Short mmCIF file of C-alpha atoms in Angstrom, two decimals:
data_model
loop_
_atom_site.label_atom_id
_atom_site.label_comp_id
_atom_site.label_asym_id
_atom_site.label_seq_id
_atom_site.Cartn_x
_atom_site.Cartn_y
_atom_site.Cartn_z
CA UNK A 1 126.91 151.20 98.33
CA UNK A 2 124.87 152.70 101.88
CA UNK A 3 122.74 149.68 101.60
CA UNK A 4 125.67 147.35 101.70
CA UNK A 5 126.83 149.37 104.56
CA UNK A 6 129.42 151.50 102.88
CA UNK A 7 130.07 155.39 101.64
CA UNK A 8 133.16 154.95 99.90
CA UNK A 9 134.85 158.19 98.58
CA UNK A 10 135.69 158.50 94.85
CA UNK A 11 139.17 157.66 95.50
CA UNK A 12 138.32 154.72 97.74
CA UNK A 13 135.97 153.09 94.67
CA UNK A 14 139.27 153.37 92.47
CA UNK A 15 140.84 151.60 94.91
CA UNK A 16 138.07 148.88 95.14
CA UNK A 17 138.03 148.61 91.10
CA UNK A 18 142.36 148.32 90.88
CA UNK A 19 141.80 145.93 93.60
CA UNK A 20 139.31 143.54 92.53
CA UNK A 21 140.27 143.45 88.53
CA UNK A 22 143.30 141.08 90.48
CA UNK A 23 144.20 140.52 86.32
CA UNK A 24 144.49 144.17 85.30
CA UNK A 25 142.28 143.68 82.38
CA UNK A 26 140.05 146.94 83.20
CA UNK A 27 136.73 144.87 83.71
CA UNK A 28 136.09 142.50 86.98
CA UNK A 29 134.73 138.95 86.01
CA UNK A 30 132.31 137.16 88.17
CA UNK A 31 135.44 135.47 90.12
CA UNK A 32 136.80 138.82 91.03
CA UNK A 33 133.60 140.32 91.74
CA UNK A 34 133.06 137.30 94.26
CA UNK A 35 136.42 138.42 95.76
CA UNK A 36 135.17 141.95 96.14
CA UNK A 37 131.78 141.59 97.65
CA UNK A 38 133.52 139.27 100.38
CA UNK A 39 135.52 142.37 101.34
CA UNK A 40 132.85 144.58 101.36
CA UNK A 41 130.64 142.18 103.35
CA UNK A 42 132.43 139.39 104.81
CA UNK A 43 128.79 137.41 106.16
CA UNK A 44 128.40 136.31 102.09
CA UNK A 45 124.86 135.31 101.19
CA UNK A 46 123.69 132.43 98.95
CA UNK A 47 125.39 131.97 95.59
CA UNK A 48 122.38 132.99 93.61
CA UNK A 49 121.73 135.88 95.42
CA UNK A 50 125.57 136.71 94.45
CA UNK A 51 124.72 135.88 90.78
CA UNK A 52 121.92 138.45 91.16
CA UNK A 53 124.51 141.01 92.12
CA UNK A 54 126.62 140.36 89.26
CA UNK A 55 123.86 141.17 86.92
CA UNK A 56 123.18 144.17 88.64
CA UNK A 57 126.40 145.30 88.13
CA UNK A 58 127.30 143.56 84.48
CA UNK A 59 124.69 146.71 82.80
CA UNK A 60 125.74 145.61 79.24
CA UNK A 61 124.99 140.96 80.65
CA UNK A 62 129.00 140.55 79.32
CA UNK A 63 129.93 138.80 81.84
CA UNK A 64 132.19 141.56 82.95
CA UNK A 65 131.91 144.74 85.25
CA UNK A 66 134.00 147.30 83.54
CA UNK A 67 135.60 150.26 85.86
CA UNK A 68 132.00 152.54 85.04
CA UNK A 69 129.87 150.40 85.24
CA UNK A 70 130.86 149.18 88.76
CA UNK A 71 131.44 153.08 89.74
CA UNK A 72 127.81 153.82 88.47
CA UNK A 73 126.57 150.81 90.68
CA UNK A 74 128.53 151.74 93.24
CA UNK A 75 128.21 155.81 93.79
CA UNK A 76 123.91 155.16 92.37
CA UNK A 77 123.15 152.29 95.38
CA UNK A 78 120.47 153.32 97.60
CA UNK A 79 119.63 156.56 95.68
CA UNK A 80 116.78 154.79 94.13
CA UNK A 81 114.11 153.95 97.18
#
């Protein structure tokens, strides 16, 4: 999450996840992830790049982000240059 600008805490991801999964069904659809990447970065970029971002986050290509995997995405971001 540094590149997006943020260092959440563990306890501010579980807040992120409860907040975007806005139908409490443990995993965050594209919709919801739309919802929470406007949060975190309120200057939105193209739609495609968004799609993008919800693969990198969908691990399993469900069409959902469960609770882990967005928590791996989130707490592994930047780690990797």
């Amino acid at each position: 999450m540094g590149s997006l600008g943020q260092n959440p805490t563990e306890a501010e991801l579980q807040d992120m996840i409860n907040e975007a999964d806005a139908d409490g069904n443990d995993t965050i659809d594209f919709p919801e992830f739309l919802n929470l990447m406007w949060r975190i970065k309120k200057n939105t970029d193209s739609k495609e790049e968004l799609k993008e971002a919800f693969r990198v986050f969908d691990k399993d290509q469900n069409g959902f982000i469960s609770a882990g995997e967005l928590r791996h995405v989130m707490t592994n971001l930047g780690e990797a240059h």
